[in-house]
Coordinates of C-alpha atoms in Angstrom, one line a residue:
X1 CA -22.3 21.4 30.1
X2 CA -19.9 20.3 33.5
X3 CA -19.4 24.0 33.6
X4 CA -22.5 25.0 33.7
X5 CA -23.5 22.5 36.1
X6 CA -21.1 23.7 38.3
X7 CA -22.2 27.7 38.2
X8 CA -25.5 26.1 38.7
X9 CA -24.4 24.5 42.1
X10 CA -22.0 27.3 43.2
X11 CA -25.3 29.5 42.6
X12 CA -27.3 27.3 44.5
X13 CA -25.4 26.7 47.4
X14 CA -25.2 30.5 47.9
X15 CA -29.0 31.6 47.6
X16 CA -30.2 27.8 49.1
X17 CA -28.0 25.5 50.8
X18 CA -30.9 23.3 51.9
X19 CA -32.2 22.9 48.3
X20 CA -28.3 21.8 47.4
X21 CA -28.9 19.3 49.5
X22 CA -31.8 18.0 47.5
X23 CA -30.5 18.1 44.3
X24 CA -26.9 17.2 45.0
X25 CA -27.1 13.7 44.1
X26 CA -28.7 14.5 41.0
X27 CA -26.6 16.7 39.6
X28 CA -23.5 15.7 40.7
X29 CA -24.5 12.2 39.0
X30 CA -25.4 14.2 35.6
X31 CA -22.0 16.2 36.0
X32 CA -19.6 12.6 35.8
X33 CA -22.1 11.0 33.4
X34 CA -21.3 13.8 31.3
X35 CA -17.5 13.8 31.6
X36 CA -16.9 10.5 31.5
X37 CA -16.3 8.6 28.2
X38 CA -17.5 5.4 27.1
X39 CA -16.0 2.2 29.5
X40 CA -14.5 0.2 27.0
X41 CA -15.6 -2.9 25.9
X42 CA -13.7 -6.2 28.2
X43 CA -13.3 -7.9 24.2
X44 CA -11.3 -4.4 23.2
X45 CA -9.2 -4.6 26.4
X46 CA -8.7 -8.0 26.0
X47 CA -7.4 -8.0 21.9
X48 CA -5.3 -5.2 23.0
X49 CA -3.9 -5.9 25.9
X50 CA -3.6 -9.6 26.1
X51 CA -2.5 -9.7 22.5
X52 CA -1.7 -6.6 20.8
X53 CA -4.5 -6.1 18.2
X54 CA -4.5 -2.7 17.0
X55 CA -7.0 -0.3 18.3
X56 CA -8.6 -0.2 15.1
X57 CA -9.0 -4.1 14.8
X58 CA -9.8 -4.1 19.0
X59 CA -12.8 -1.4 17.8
X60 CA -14.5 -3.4 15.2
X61 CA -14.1 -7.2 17.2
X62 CA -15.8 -5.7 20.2
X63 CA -18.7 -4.4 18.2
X64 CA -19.6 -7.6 17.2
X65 CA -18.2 -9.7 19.7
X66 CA -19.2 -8.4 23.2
X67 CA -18.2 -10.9 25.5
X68 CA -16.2 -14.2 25.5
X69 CA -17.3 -17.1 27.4
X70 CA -14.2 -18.8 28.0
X71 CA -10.2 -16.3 26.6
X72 CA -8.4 -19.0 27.9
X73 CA -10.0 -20.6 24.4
X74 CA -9.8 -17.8 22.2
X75 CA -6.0 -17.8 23.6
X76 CA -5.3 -21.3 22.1
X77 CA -7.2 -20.6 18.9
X78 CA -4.9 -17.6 18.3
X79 CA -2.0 -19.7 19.4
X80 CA -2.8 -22.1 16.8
X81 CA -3.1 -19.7 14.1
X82 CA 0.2 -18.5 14.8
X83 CA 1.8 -22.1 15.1
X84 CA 0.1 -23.2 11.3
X85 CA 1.9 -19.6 9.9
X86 CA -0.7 -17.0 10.1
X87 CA 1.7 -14.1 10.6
X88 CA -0.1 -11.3 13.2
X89 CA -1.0 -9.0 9.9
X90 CA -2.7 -12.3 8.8
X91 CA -4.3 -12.5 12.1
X92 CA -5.7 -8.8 12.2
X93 CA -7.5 -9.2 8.6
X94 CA -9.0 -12.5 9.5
X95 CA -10.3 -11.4 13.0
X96 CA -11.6 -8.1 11.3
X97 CA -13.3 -9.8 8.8
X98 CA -14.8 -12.6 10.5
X99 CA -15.3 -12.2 14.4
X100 CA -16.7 -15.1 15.4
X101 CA -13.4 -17.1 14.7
X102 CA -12.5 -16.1 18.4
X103 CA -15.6 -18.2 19.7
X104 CA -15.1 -21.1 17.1
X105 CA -14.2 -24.4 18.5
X106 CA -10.7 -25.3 18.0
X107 CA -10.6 -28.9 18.8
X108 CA -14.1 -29.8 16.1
X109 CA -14.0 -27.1 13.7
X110 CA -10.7 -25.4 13.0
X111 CA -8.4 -28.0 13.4
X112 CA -10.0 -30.4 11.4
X113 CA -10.6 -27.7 8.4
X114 CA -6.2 -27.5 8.6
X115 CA -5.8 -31.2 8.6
X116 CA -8.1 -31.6 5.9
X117 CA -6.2 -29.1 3.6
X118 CA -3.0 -30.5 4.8
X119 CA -4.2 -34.1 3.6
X120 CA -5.4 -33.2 -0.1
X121 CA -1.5 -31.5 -0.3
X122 CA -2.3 -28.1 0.6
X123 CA 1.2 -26.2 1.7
X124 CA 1.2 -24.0 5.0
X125 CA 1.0 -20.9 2.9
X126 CA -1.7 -22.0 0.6
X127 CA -3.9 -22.8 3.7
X128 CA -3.2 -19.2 5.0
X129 CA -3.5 -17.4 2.3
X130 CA -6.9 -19.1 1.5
X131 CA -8.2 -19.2 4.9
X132 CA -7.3 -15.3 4.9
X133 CA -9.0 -14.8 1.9
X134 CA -12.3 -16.0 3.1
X135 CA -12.2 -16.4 7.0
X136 CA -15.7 -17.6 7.1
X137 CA -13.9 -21.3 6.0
X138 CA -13.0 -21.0 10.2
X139 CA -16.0 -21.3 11.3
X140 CA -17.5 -24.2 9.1
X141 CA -17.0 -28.1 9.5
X142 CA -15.3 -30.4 6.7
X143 CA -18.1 -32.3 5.8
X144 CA -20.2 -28.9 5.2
X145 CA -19.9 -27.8 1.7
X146 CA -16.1 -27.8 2.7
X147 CA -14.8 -31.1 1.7
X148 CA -17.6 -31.9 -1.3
X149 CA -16.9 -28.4 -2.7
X150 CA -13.0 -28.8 -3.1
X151 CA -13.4 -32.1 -4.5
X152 CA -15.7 -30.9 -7.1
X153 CA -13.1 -28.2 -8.0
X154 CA -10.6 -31.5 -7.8
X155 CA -12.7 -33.2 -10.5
X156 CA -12.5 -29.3 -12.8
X157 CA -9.7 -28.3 -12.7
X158 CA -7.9 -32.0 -12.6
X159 CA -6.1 -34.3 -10.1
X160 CA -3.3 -31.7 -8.9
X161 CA -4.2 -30.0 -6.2
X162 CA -1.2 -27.1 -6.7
X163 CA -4.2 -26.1 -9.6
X164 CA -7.1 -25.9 -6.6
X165 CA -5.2 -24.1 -4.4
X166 CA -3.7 -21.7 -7.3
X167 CA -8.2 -21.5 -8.5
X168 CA -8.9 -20.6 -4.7
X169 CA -5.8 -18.1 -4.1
X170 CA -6.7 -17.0 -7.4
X171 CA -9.0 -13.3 -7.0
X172 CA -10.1 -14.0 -3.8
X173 CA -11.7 -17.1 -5.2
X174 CA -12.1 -18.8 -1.6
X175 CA -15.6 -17.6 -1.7
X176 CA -16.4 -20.7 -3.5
X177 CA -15.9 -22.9 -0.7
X178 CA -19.2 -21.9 0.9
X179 CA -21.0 -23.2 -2.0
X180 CA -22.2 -26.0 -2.9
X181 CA -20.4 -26.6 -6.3
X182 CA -22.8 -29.5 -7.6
X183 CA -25.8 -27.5 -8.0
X184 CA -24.4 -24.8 -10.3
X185 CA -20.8 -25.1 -11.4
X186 CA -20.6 -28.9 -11.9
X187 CA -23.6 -28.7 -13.8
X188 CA -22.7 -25.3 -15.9
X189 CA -19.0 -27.4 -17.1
X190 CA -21.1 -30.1 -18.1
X191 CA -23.4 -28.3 -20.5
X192 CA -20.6 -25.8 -21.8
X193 CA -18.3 -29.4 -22.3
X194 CA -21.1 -30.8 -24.4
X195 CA -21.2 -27.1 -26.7
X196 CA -17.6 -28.4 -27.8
X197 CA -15.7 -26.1 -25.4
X198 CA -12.4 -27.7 -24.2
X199 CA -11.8 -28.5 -20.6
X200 CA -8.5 -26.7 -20.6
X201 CA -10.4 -23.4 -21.6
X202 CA -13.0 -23.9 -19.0
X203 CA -10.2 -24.3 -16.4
X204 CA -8.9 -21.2 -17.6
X205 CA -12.3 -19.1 -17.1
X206 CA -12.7 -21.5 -13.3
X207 CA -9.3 -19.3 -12.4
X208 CA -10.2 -15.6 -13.9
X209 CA -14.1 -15.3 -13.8
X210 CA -15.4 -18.3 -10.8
X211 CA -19.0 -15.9 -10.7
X212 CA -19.7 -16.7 -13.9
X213 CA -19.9 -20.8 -13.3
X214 CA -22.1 -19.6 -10.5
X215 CA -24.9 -19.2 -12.4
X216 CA -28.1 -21.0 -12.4
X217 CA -28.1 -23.7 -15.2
X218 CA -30.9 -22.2 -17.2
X219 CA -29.2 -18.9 -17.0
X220 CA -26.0 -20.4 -18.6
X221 CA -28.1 -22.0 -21.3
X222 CA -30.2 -18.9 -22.3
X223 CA -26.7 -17.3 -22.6
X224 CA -25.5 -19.9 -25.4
X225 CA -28.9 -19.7 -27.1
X226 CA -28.3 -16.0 -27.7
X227 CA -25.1 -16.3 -28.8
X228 CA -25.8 -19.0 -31.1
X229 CA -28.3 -17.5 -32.9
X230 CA -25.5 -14.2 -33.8
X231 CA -24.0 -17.1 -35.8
X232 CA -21.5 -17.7 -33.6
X233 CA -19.4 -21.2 -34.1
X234 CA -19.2 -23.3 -30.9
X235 CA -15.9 -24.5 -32.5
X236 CA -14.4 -20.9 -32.0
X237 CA -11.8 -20.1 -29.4
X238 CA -14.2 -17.1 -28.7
X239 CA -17.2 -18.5 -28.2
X240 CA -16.8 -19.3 -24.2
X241 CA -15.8 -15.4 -24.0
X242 CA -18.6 -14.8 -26.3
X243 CA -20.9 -16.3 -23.8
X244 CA -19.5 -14.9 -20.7
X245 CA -19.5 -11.4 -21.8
X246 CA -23.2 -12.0 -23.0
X247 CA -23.9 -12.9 -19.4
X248 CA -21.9 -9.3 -17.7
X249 CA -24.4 -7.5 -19.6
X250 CA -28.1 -7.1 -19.1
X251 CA -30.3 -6.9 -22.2
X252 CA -31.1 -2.7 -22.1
X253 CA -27.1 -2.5 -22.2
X254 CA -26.5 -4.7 -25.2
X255 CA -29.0 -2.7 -26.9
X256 CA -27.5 0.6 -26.0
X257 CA -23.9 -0.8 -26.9
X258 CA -25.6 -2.1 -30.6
X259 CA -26.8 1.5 -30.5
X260 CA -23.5 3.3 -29.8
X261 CA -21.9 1.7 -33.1
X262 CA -24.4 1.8 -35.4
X263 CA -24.5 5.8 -34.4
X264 CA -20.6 5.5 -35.0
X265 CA -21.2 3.8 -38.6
X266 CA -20.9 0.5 -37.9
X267 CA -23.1 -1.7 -39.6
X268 CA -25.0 -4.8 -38.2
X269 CA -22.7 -6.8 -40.2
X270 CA -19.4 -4.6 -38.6
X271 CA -20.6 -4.9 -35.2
X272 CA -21.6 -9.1 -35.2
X273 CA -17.8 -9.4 -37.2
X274 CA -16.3 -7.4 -34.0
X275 CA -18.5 -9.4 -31.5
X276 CA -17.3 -12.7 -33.3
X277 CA -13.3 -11.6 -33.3
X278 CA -13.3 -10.2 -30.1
X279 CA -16.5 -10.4 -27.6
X280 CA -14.5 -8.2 -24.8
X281 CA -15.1 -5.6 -26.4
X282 CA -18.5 -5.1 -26.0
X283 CA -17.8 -5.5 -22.0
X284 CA -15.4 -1.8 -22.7
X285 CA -17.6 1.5 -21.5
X286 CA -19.3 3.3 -24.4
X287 CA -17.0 6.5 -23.5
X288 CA -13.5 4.3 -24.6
X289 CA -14.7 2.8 -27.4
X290 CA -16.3 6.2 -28.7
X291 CA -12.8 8.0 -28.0
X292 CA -11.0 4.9 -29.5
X293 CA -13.4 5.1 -32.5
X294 CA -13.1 8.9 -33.1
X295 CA -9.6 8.8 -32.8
X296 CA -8.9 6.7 -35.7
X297 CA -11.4 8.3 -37.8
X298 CA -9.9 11.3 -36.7
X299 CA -6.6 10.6 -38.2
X300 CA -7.7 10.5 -41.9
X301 CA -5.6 7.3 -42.3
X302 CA -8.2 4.5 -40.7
X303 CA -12.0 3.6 -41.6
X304 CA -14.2 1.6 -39.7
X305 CA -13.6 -1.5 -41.3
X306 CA -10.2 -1.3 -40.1
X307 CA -11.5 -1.0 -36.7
X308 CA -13.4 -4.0 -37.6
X309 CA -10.5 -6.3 -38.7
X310 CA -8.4 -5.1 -35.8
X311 CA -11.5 -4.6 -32.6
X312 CA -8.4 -5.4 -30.3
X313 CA -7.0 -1.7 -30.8
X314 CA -11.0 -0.6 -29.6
X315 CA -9.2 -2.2 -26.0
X316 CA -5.9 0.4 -25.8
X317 CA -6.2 3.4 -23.8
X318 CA -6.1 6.8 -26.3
X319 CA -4.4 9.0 -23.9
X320 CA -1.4 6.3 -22.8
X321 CA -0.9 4.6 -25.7
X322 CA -2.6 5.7 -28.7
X323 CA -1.9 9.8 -29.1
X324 CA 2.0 9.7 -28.0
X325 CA 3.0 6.7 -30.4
X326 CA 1.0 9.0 -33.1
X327 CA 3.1 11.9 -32.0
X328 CA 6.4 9.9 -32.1
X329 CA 5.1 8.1 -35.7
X330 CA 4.5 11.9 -37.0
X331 CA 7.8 13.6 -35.7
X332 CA 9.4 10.1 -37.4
X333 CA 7.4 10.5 -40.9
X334 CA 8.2 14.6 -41.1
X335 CA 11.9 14.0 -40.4
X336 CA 11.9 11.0 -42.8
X337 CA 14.0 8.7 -40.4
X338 CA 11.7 5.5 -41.4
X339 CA 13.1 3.6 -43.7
X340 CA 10.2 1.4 -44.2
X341 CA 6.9 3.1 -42.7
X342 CA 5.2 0.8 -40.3
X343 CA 1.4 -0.4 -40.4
X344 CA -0.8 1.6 -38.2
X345 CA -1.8 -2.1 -36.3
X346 CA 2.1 -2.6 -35.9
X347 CA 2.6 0.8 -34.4
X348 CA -0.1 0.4 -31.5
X349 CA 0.0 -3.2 -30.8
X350 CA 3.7 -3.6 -30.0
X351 CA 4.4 -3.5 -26.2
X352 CA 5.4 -0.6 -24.7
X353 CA 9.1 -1.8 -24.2
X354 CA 9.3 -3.3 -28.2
X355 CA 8.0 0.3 -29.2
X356 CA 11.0 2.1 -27.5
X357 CA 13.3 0.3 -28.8
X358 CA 12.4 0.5 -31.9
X359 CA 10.8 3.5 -32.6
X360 CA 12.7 5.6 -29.5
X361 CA 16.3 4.7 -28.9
X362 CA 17.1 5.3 -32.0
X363 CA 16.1 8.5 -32.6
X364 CA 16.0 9.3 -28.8
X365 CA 17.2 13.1 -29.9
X366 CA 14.1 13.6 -31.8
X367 CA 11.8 12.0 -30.1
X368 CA 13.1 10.7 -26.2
X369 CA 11.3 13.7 -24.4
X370 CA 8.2 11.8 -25.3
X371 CA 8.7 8.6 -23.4
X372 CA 10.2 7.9 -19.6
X373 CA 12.4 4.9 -19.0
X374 CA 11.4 3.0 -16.1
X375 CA 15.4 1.6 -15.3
X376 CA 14.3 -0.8 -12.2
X377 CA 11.9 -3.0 -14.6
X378 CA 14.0 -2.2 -18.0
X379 CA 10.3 -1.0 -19.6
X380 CA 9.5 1.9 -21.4
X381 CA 6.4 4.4 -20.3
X382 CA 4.7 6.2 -22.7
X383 CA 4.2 9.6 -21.6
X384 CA 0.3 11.3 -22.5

């Protein structure tokens, strides 16, 4: 384009010099505006220049923050992040993933949010890793679902606030704090308390799966109604993973699970026994547990009542775990080095480091090709 603006003018000033003089200012103004790239933004300069951001995290700021009122702020927030441990990695994923920290107020907001976490017991790297886990806790007061929501997680998970932090750290579960705990999860404990399951168990679930206390109430409660009426007994260890699995699935893909073991040759009866044992299960795609299922029929040696006493061998992976211990059970059986031959539910369950030593080292001339020794972590890999 500049270069054909610039035949253009040579051309002109040759055949026209008085109509160059017209259009000069025109075209000379189209010629930089089309050579000249993009002024950057004073927010990019600044994050870069005044404090090293990357140009990637100076890129992304700047598109949402366009201008700061007063640097000389946004200088002593950063400063203060620095001083209370946040480490300048720490600082780039915070600023990236919330902006508006820069134009928080230091003195009412942020301040206050560290000396509240410092006062329940918090450590200096519980409070960054928290705070860096959900930035959006920067830009909130204490008495704003802040304070109210990690005291309800106090009154959970128990008076030691080393289980808090670990429930907040835990996942990414920082997410919590901008909730207001007393309308759903307070209220969810309560009911699931009064269906017999223990506190400790609850806990538990608080620190691996915090969405699923997020529910509304009724939700919660329309989960335990269908699970009770499979038969289930509240009294089970299985029956709060009973519920929560019930609630990762929507009703269409219960039915098409139900559907993908009865066309396997499960019965009702097989598939309720296998939801009761193990519920996780039924949260495993429908292409593993076909594979899982056809592999053991496959072998001549298993039926699916088997599978039914044993649904934890429907969670193993076929291709790491199931066909090489086969293979190394097989070359074992033909060369008649078992002494005593080993139950099928023995053979897969074991860990991966028990099974080569038991099965592998010993006959590592036989069988050794099919496994790789992993000699920083003393564990054994089972190769497909």
């Amino acid at each position: 384009m500049a270069i054909y603006i610039c035949k253009s003018l040579i051309s002109l000033s040759l055949n026209n010099s008085s109509h160059l003089n017209k259009t000069r200012i025109p075209l000379l103004s189209l010629l930089f505006f089309s050579s000249s790239p993009k002024p950057p933004s004073p927010v990019a300069d600044y994050l870069l220049d005044r404090h090293k951001f990357s140009p990637e995290t100076a890129s992304k700021v700047s598109s949402v923050v366009t201008y700061l009122k007063r640097p000389e702020e946004t200088d002593s927030i950063l400063s203060f992040l620095q001083e209370s441990g946040f480490s300048d990695s720490h600082l780039e994923l915070v600023i990236k993933r919330m902006p508006q920290v820069l134009s928080a107020n230091l003195e009412r907001t942020i301040k206050p949010i560290f000396k509240f976490f410092q006062d329940l017991g918090f450590s200096s790297t519980d409070v960054v890793k928290i705070v860096s886990s959900n930035p959006q806790i920067l830009i909130r007061r204490v008495g704003n679902r802040l304070g109210p929501s990690i005291l309800a997680l106090k009154s959970v998970l128990g008076s030691n606030m080393h289980d808090v932090s670990r429930a907040l750290k835990a996942s990414g579960s920082a997410w919590l704090l901008r909730y207001d705990l007393a309308k759903n999860m307070i209220p969810n404990i309560e009911f699931l308390k009064s269906c017999s399951i223990s506190s400790s168990q609850i806990a538990g679930y608080v620190y691996i799966y915090p969405t699923f206390f997020m529910r509304k109430p009724t939700r919660i409660r329309e989960y335990v109604k269908r699970v009770d009426e499979m038969g289930f007994d509240r009294k089970s260890k299985m029956f709060l993973s009973a519920i929560r699995t019930i609630s990762s699935m929507t009703k269409e893909n219960w039915e098409l699970k139900l559907e993908l073991f009865k066309s396997m040759g499960f019965s009702e009866d097989d598939i309720l026994s296998v939801f009761r044992r193990l519920p996780q299960v039924f949260a495993v795609s429908e292409r593993k547990i076909k594979a899982i299922t056809q592999f053991f029929l496959s072998t001549g040696k298993c039926d699916i009542s088997f599978l039914v006493k044993n649904p934890n061998l429907l969670l193993l992976s076929v291709e790491n775990r199931l066909k090489p211990r086969l293979r190394v059970m097989e070359v074992l059986e033909k060369r008649n080095l078992l002494l005593k031959k080993p139950s099928f539910t023995t053979v897969f369950q074991r860990s991966d480091k028990k099974f080569f030593e038991k099965y592998v080292l010993p006959y590592s001339d036989e069988v050794g090709e099919l496994f790789v020794v992993n000699k920083a972590s003393s564990t054994a890999e089972i190769c497909a």
